[in-house]
GROMACS .gro file of C-alpha atoms in nm:
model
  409
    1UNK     CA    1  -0.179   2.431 -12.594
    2UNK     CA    2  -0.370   2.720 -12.760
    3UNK     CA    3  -0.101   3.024 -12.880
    4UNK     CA    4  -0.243   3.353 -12.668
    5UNK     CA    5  -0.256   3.739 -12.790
    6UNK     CA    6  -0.087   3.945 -12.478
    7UNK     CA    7  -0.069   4.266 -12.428
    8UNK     CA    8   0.212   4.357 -12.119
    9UNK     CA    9   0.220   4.727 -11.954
   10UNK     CA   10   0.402   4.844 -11.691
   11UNK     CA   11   0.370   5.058 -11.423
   12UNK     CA   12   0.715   5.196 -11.376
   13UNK     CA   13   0.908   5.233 -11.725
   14UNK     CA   14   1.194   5.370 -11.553
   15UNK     CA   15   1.256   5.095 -11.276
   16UNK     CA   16   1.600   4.869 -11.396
   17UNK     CA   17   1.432   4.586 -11.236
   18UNK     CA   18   1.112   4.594 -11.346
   19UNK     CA   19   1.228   4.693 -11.729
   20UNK     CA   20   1.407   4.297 -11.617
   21UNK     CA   21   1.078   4.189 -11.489
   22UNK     CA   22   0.919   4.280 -11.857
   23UNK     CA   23   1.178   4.154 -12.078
   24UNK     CA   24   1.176   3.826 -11.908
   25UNK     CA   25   0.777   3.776 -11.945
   26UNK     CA   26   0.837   3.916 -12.311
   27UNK     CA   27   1.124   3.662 -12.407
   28UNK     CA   28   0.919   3.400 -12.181
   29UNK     CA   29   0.600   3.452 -12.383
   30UNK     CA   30   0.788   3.454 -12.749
   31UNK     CA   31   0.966   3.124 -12.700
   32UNK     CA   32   0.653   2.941 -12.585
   33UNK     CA   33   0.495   3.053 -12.933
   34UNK     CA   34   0.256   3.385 -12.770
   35UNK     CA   35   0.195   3.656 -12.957
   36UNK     CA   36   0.301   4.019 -12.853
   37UNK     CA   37   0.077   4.284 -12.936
   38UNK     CA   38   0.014   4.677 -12.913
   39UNK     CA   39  -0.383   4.654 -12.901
   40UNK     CA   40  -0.464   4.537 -12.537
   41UNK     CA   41  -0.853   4.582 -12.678
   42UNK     CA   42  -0.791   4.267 -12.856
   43UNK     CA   43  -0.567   4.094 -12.627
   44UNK     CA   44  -0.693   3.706 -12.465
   45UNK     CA   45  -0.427   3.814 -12.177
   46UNK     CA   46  -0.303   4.155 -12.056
   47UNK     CA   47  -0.002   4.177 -11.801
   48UNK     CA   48   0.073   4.479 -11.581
   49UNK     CA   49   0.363   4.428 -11.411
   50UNK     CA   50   0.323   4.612 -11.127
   51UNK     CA   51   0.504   4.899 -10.878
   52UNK     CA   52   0.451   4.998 -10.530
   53UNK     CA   53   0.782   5.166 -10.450
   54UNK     CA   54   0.565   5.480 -10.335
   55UNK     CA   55   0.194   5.528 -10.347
   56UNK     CA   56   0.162   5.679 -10.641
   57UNK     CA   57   0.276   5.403 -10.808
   58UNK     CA   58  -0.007   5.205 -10.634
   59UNK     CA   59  -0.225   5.477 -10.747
   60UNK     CA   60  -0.137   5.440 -11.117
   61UNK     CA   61  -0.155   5.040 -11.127
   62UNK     CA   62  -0.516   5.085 -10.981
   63UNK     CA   63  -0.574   5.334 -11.326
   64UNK     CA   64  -0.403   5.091 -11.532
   65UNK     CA   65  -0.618   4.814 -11.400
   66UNK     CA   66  -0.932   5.019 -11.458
   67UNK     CA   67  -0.870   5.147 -11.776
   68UNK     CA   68  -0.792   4.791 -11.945
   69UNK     CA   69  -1.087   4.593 -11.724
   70UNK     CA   70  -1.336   4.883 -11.916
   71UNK     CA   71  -1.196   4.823 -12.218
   72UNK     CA   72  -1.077   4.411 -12.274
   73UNK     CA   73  -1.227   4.188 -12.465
   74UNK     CA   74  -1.520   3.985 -12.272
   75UNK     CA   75  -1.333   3.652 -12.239
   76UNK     CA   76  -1.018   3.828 -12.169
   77UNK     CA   77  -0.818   3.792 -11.837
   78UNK     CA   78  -0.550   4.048 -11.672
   79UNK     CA   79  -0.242   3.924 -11.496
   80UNK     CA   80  -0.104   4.138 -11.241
   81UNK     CA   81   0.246   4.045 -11.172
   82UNK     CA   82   0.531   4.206 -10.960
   83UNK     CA   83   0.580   4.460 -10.643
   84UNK     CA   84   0.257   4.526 -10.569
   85UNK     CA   85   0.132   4.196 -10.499
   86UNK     CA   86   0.294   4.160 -10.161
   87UNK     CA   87   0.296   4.507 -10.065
   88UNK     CA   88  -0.077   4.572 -10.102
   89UNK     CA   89  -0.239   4.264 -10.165
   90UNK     CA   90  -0.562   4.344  -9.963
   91UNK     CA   91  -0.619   4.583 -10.270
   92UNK     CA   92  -0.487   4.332 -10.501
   93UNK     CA   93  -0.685   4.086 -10.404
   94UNK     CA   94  -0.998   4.329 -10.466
   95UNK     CA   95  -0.955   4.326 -10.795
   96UNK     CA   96  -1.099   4.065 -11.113
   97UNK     CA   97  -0.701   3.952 -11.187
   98UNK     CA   98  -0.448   3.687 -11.146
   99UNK     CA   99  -0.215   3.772 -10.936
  100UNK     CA  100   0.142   3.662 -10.971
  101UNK     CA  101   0.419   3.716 -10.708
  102UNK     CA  102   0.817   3.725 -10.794
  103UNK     CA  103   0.798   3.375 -10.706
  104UNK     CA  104   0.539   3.196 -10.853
  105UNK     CA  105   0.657   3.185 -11.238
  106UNK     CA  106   0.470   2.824 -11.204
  107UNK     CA  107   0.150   3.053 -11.222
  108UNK     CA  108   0.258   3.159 -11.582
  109UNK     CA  109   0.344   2.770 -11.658
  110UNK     CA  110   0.016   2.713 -11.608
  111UNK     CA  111  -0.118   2.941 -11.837
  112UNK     CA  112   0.138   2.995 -12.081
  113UNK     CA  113   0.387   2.677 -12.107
  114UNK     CA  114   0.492   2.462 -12.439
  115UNK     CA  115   0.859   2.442 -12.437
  116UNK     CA  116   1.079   2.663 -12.206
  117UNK     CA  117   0.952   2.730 -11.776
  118UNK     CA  118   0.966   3.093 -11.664
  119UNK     CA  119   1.196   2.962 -11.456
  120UNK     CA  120   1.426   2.908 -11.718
  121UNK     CA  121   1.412   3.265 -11.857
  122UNK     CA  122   1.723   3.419 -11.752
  123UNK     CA  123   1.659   3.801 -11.566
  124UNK     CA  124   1.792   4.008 -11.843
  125UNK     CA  125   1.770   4.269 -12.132
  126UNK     CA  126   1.963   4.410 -12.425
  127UNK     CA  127   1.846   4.694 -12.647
  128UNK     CA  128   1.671   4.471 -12.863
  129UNK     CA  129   1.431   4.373 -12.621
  130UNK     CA  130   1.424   4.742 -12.460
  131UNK     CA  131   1.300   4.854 -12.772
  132UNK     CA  132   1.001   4.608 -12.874
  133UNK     CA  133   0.939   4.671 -12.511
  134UNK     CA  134   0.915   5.016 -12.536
  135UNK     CA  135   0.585   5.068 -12.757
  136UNK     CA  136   0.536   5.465 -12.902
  137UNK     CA  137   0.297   5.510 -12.662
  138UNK     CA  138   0.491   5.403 -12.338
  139UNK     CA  139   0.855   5.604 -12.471
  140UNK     CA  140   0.959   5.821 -12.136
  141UNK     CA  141   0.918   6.191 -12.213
  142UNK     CA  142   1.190   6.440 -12.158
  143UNK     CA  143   1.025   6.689 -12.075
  144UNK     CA  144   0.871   6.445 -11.723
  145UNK     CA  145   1.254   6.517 -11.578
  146UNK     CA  146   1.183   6.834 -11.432
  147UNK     CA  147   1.500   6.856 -11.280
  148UNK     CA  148   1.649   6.911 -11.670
  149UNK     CA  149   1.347   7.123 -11.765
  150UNK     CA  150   1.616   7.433 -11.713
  151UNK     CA  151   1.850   7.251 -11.913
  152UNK     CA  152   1.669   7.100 -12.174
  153UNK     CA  153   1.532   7.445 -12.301
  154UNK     CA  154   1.842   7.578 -12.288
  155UNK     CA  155   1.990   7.331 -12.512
  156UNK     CA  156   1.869   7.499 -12.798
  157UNK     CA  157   2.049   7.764 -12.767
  158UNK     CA  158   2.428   7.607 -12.732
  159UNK     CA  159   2.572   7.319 -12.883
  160UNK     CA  160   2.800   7.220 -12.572
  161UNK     CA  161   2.503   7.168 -12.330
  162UNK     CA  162   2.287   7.002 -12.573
  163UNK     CA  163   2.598   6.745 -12.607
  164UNK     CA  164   2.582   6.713 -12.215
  165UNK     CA  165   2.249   6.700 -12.189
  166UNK     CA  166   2.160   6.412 -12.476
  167UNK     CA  167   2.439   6.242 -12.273
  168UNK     CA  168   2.197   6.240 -11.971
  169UNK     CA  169   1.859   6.148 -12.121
  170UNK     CA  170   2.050   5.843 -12.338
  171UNK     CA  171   2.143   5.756 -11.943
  172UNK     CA  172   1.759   5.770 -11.834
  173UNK     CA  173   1.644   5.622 -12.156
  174UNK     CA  174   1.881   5.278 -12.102
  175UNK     CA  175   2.030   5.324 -12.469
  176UNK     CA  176   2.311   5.143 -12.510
  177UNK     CA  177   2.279   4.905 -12.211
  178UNK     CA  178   2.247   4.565 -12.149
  179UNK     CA  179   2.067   4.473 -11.803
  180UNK     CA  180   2.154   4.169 -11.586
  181UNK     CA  181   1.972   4.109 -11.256
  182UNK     CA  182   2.266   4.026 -11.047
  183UNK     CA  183   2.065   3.954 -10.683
  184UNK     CA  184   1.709   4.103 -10.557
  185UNK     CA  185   1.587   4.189 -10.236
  186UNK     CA  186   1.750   4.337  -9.937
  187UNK     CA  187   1.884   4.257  -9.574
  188UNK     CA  188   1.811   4.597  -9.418
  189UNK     CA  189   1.512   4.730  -9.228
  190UNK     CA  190   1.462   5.057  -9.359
  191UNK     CA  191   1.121   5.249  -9.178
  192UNK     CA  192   1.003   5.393  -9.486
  193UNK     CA  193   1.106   5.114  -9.796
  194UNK     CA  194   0.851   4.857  -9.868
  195UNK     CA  195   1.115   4.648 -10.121
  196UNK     CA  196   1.139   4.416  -9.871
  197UNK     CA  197   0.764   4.355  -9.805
  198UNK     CA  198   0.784   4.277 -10.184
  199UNK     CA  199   1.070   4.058 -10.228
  200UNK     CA  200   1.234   3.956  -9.897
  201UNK     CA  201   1.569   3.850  -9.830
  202UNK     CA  202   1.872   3.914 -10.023
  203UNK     CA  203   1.847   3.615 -10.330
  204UNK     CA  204   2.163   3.594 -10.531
  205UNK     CA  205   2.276   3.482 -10.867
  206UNK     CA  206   2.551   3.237 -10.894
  207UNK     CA  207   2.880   3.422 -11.091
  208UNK     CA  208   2.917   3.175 -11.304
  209UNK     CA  209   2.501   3.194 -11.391
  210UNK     CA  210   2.584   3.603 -11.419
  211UNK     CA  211   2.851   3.543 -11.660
  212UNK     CA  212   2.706   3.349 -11.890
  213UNK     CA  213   2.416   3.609 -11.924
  214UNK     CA  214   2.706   3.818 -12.012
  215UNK     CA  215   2.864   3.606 -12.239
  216UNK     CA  216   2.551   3.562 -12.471
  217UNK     CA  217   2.444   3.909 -12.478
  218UNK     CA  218   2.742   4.136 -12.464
  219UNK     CA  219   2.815   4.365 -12.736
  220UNK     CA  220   3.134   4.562 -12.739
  221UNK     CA  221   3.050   4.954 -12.722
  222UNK     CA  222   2.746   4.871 -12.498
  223UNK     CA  223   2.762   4.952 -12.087
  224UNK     CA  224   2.663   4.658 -11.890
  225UNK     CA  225   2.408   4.763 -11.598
  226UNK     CA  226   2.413   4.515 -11.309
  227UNK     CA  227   2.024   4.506 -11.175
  228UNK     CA  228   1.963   4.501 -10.786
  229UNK     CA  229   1.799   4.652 -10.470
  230UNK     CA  230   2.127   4.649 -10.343
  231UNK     CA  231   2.458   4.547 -10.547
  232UNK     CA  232   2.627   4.593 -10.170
  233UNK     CA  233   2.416   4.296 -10.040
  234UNK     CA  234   2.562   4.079 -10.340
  235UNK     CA  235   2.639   3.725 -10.253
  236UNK     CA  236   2.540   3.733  -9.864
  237UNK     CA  237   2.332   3.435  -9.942
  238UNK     CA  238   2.611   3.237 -10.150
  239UNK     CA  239   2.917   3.321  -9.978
  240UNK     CA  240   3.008   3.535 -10.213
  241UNK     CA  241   3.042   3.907 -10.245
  242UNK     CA  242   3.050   4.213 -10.534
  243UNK     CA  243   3.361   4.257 -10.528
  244UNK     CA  244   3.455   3.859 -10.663
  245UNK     CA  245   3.200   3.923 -10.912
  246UNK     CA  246   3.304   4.253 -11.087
  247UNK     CA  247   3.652   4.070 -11.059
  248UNK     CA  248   3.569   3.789 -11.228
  249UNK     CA  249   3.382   4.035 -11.479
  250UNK     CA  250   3.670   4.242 -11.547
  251UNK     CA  251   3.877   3.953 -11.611
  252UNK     CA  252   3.623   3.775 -11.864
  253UNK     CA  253   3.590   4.100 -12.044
  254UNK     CA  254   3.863   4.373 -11.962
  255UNK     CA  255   3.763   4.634 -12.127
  256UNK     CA  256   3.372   4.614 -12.017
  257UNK     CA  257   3.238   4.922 -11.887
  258UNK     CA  258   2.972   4.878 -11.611
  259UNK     CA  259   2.716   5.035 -11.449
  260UNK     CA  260   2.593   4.934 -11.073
  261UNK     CA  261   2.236   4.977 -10.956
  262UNK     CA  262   2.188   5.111 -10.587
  263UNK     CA  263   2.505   5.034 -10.341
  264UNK     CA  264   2.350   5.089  -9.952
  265UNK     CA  265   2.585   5.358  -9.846
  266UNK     CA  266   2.628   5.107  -9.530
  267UNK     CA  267   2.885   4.886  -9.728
  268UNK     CA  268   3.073   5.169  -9.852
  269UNK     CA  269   3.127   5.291  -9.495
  270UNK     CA  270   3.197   4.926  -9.361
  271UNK     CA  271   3.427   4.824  -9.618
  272UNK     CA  272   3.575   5.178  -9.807
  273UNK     CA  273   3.915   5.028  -9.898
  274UNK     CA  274   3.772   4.769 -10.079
  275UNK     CA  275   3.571   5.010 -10.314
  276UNK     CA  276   3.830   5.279 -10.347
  277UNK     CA  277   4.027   4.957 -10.496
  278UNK     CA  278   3.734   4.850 -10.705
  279UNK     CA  279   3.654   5.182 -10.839
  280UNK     CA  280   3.988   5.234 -10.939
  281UNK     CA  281   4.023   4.885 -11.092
  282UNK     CA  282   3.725   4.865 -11.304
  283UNK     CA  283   3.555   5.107 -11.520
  284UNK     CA  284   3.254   5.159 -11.364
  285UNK     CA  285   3.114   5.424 -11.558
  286UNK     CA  286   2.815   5.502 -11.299
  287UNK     CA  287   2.688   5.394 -10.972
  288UNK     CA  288   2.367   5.537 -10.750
  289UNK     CA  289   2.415   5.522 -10.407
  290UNK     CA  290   2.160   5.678 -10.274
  291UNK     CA  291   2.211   5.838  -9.933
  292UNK     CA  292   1.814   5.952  -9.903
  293UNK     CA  293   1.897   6.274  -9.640
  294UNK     CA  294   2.176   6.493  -9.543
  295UNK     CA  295   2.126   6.459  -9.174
  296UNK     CA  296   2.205   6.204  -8.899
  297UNK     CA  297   1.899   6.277  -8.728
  298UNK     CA  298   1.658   6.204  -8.988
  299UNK     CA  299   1.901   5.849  -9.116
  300UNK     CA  300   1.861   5.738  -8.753
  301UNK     CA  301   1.468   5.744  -8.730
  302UNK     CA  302   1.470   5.624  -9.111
  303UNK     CA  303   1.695   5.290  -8.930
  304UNK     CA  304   1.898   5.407  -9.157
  305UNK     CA  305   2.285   5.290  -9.014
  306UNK     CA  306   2.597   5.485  -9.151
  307UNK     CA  307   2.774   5.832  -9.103
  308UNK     CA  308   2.668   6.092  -9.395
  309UNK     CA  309   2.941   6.304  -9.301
  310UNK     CA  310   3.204   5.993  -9.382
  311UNK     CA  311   2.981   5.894  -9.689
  312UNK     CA  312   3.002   6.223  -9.787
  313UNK     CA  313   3.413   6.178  -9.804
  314UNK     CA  314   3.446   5.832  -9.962
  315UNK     CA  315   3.251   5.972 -10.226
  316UNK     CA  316   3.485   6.250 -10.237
  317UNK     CA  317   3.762   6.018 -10.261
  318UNK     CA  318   3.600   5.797 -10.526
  319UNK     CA  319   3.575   6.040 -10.716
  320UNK     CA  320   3.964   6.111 -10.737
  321UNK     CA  321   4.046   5.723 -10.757
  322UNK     CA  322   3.734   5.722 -11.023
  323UNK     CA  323   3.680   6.055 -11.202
  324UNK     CA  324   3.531   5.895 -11.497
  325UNK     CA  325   3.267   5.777 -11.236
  326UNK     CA  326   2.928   5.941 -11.237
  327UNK     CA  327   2.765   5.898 -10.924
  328UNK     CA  328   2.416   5.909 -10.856
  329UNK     CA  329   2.229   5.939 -10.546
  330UNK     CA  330   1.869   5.968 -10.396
  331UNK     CA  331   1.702   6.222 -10.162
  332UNK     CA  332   1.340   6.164  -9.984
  333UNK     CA  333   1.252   6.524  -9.867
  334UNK     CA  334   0.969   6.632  -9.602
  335UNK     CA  335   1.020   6.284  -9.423
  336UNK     CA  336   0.814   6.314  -9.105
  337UNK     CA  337   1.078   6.360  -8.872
  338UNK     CA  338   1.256   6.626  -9.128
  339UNK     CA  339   1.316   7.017  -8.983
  340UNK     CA  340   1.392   7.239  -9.194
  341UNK     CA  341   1.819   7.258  -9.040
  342UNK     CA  342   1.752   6.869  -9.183
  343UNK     CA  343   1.661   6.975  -9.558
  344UNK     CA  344   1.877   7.206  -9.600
  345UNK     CA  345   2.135   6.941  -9.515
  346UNK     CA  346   2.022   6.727  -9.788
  347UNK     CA  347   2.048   7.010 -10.050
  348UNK     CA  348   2.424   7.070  -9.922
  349UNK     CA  349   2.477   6.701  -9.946
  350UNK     CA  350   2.373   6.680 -10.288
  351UNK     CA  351   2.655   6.887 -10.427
  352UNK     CA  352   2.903   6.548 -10.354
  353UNK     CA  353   2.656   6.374 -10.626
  354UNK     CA  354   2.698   6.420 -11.014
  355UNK     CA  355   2.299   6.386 -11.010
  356UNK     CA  356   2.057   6.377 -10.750
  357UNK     CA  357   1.707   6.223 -10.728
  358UNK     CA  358   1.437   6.384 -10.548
  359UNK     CA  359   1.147   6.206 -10.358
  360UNK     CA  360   0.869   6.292 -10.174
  361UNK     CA  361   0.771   6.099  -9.868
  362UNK     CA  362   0.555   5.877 -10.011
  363UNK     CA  363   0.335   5.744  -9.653
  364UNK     CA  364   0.377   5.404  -9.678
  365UNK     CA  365   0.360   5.180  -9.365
  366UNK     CA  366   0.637   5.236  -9.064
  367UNK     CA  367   0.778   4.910  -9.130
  368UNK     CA  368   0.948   4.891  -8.763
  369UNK     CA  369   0.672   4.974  -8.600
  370UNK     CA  370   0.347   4.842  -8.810
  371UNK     CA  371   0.195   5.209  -8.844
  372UNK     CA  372   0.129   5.525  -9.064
  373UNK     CA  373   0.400   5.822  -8.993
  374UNK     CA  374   0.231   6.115  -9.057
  375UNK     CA  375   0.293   6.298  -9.278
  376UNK     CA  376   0.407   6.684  -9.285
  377UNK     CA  377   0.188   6.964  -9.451
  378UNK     CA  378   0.119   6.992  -9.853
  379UNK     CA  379   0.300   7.301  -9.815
  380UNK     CA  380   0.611   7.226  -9.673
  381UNK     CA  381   0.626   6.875  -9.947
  382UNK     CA  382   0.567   7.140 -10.219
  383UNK     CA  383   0.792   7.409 -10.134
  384UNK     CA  384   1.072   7.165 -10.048
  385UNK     CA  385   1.033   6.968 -10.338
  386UNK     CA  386   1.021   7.293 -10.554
  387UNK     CA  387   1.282   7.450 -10.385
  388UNK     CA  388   1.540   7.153 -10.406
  389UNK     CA  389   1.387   7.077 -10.826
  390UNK     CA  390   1.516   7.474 -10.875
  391UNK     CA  391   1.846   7.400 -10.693
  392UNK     CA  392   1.941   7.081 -10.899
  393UNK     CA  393   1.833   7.293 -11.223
  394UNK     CA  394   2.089   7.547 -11.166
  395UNK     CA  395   2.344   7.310 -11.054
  396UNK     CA  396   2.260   7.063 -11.352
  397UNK     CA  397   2.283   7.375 -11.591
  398UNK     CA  398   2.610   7.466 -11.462
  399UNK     CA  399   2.777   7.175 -11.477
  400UNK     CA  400   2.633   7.137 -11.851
  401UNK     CA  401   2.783   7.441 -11.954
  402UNK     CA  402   3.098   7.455 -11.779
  403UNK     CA  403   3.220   7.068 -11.857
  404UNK     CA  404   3.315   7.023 -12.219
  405UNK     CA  405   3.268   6.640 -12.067
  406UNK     CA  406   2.995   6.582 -11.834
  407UNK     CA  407   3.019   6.270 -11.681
  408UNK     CA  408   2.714   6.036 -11.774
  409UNK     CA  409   2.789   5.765 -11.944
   0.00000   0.00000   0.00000
């Protein structure tokens, strides 16, 4: 089989699973003899993998799309693999591409195969990998974080908060991690997420598979960051849970330090003893569970099924069992059902977090009931996404200067 030039993009650098997505096509494409390249003008194959987590992420793989079909070689082809295939494929499908869902790897095969299946590639990254992957051109910016715009100019001016804050942006810019897919797609029926539209039911990793991923890529010093749309839902499928796997982590290497991707606030409500024990058993050095609003009213309509007030307290008491625990969460503001009463509720919420994350309601499909929410005013998405940005600066900024040790790692 002829060896192919590729060029591979992305459109969402900062998504844990799809930097997994990448580096498995990358590794995929090297051990069947391809040849990586930064010019996609003289590429026989360009890959986007794509993103439809909101719709500007649609929006941009539609501009990434364009801008490559204008300017590819003639005989050239474009791949589009990923998210977006399920979750819009009526645009998808518009478009001169191959399209390649999370589970047709025999698609690639077909194209690309001479010794090793995609199949066979396992879903992982280490810094090596990050950093081939991450071309000049595609490096995340600082300065795109505006919630550390307010600290990152005031880092030149003191030494202690530009500590903290390189602390933060080596977090965002996965240095010193090793990724491992542990499971992907979810059990719950959120109104609002399309995840599930992309990948469907919960699909686990056997531990022993996990471990072995481990094994061949660990490097002491370096955090290991455990990839899924929910680390809660871990092992539903395999009669298995999280909590056997971190175990059988810790035990394999004790003094690992690991990072979990998103943990549905659900299974910290349903099962709190058990992560109080876990958190205070391994070193998990940072978790995101991301909570999305600080009122009841607005969880229920978003099907959305535990307490915030009791979430609010567990991570209260994680972070005594845990203090070396930095704890991420996730806010969607100006959802359509969201008052005012509601938003500020959110922004008292997010003082239990060591960093929030702040999303707009993005207007995707009501996925209980098949139809467009609508969506509140410009004005009220801008001022409460500017209002909450300005909160988080201040409260980012103080915790930068007050903490000789902010907690980020």
């Amino acid at each position: 089989m002829e060896s192919y030039k590729v060029y591979i993009d992305s459109a969402a650098w900062m998504c844990e699973g799809n930097i997994v997505g990448m580096s498995r096509i990358y590794q995929y494409l090297l051990q069947n003899g391809h040849k990586i390249i930064n010019n996609h003008s003289e590429a026989d194959f360009i890959i986007i993998n794509s993103c439809g987590f909101v719709k500007s992420r649609e929006e941009f793989c539609l501009y990434l799309f364009n801008n490559y079909y204008s300017q590819k070689k003639e005989n050239a082809s474009i791949i589009m693999f990923g998210c977006l295939i399920k979750i819009n494929n009526k645009l998808v499908k518009s478009l001169d591409l191959i399209p390649i869902d999370f589970d047709e790897g025999k698609k690639f095969d077909k194209i690309f195969f001479k010794t090793i299946k995609f199949e066979d590639i396992p879903p992982s990254s280490d810094n090596k990998i990050i950093d081939s992957l991450f071309f000049p051109n595609k490096i995340v910016k600082e300065s795109e974080f505006i919630s550390f715009l307010l600290p990152r100019i005031m880092s030149h001016f003191s030494k202690r908060i530009k500590r903290n804050y390189d602390k933060i942006i080596k977090r965002v810019h996965f240095k010193d991690k090793i990724l491992i897919e542990i499971c992907n797609g979810c059990i719950f029926n959120c109104r609002y997420c399309v995840i599930k539209n992309a990948k469907g039911r919960i699909k686990s990793r056997k531990i022993k598979d996990i471990i072995e991923n481990i094994e061949k890529l660990y490097v002491p010093k370096k955090n290991i960051f455990l990839v899924a749309d929910d680390c809660g839902s871990y092992g539903l499928d395999i009669n298995t849970n999280l909590f056997e796997l971190l175990k059988q982590i810790n035990e394999k290497f004790p003094n690992i330090s690991i990072e979990l991707d998103a943990i549905n606030p659900y299974w910290l409500e349903k099962y709190p003893d058990k992560y109080f024990k876990l958190f205070s058993e391994v070193k998990i050095s940072f978790v995101t569970i991301p909570v999305q609003s600080g009122s009841s009213r607005v969880l229920k309509h978003m099907n959305r099924n535990y307490n915030v007030k009791k979430i609010e307290k567990i991570v209260k008491r994680i972070k005594k069992v845990a203090p070396h625990t930095a704890i991420y969460t996730h806010f969607i503001v100006s959802y359509p059902t969201e008052r005012f009463i509601d938003f500020l509720k959110s922004i008292i919420c997010s003082m239990y977090f060591d960093l929030p994350i702040v999303l707009v309601y993005s207007g995707h499909k009501d996925i209980k009931n098949n139809n467009i929410l609508e969506k509140q005013s410009k004005f009220a998405e801008v001022y409460r996404y500017t209002f909450f940005m300005l909160f988080l600066n201040l409260v980012i900024f103080y915790k930068l200067l007050k903490f000789s040790k902010i907690k980020v790692n």
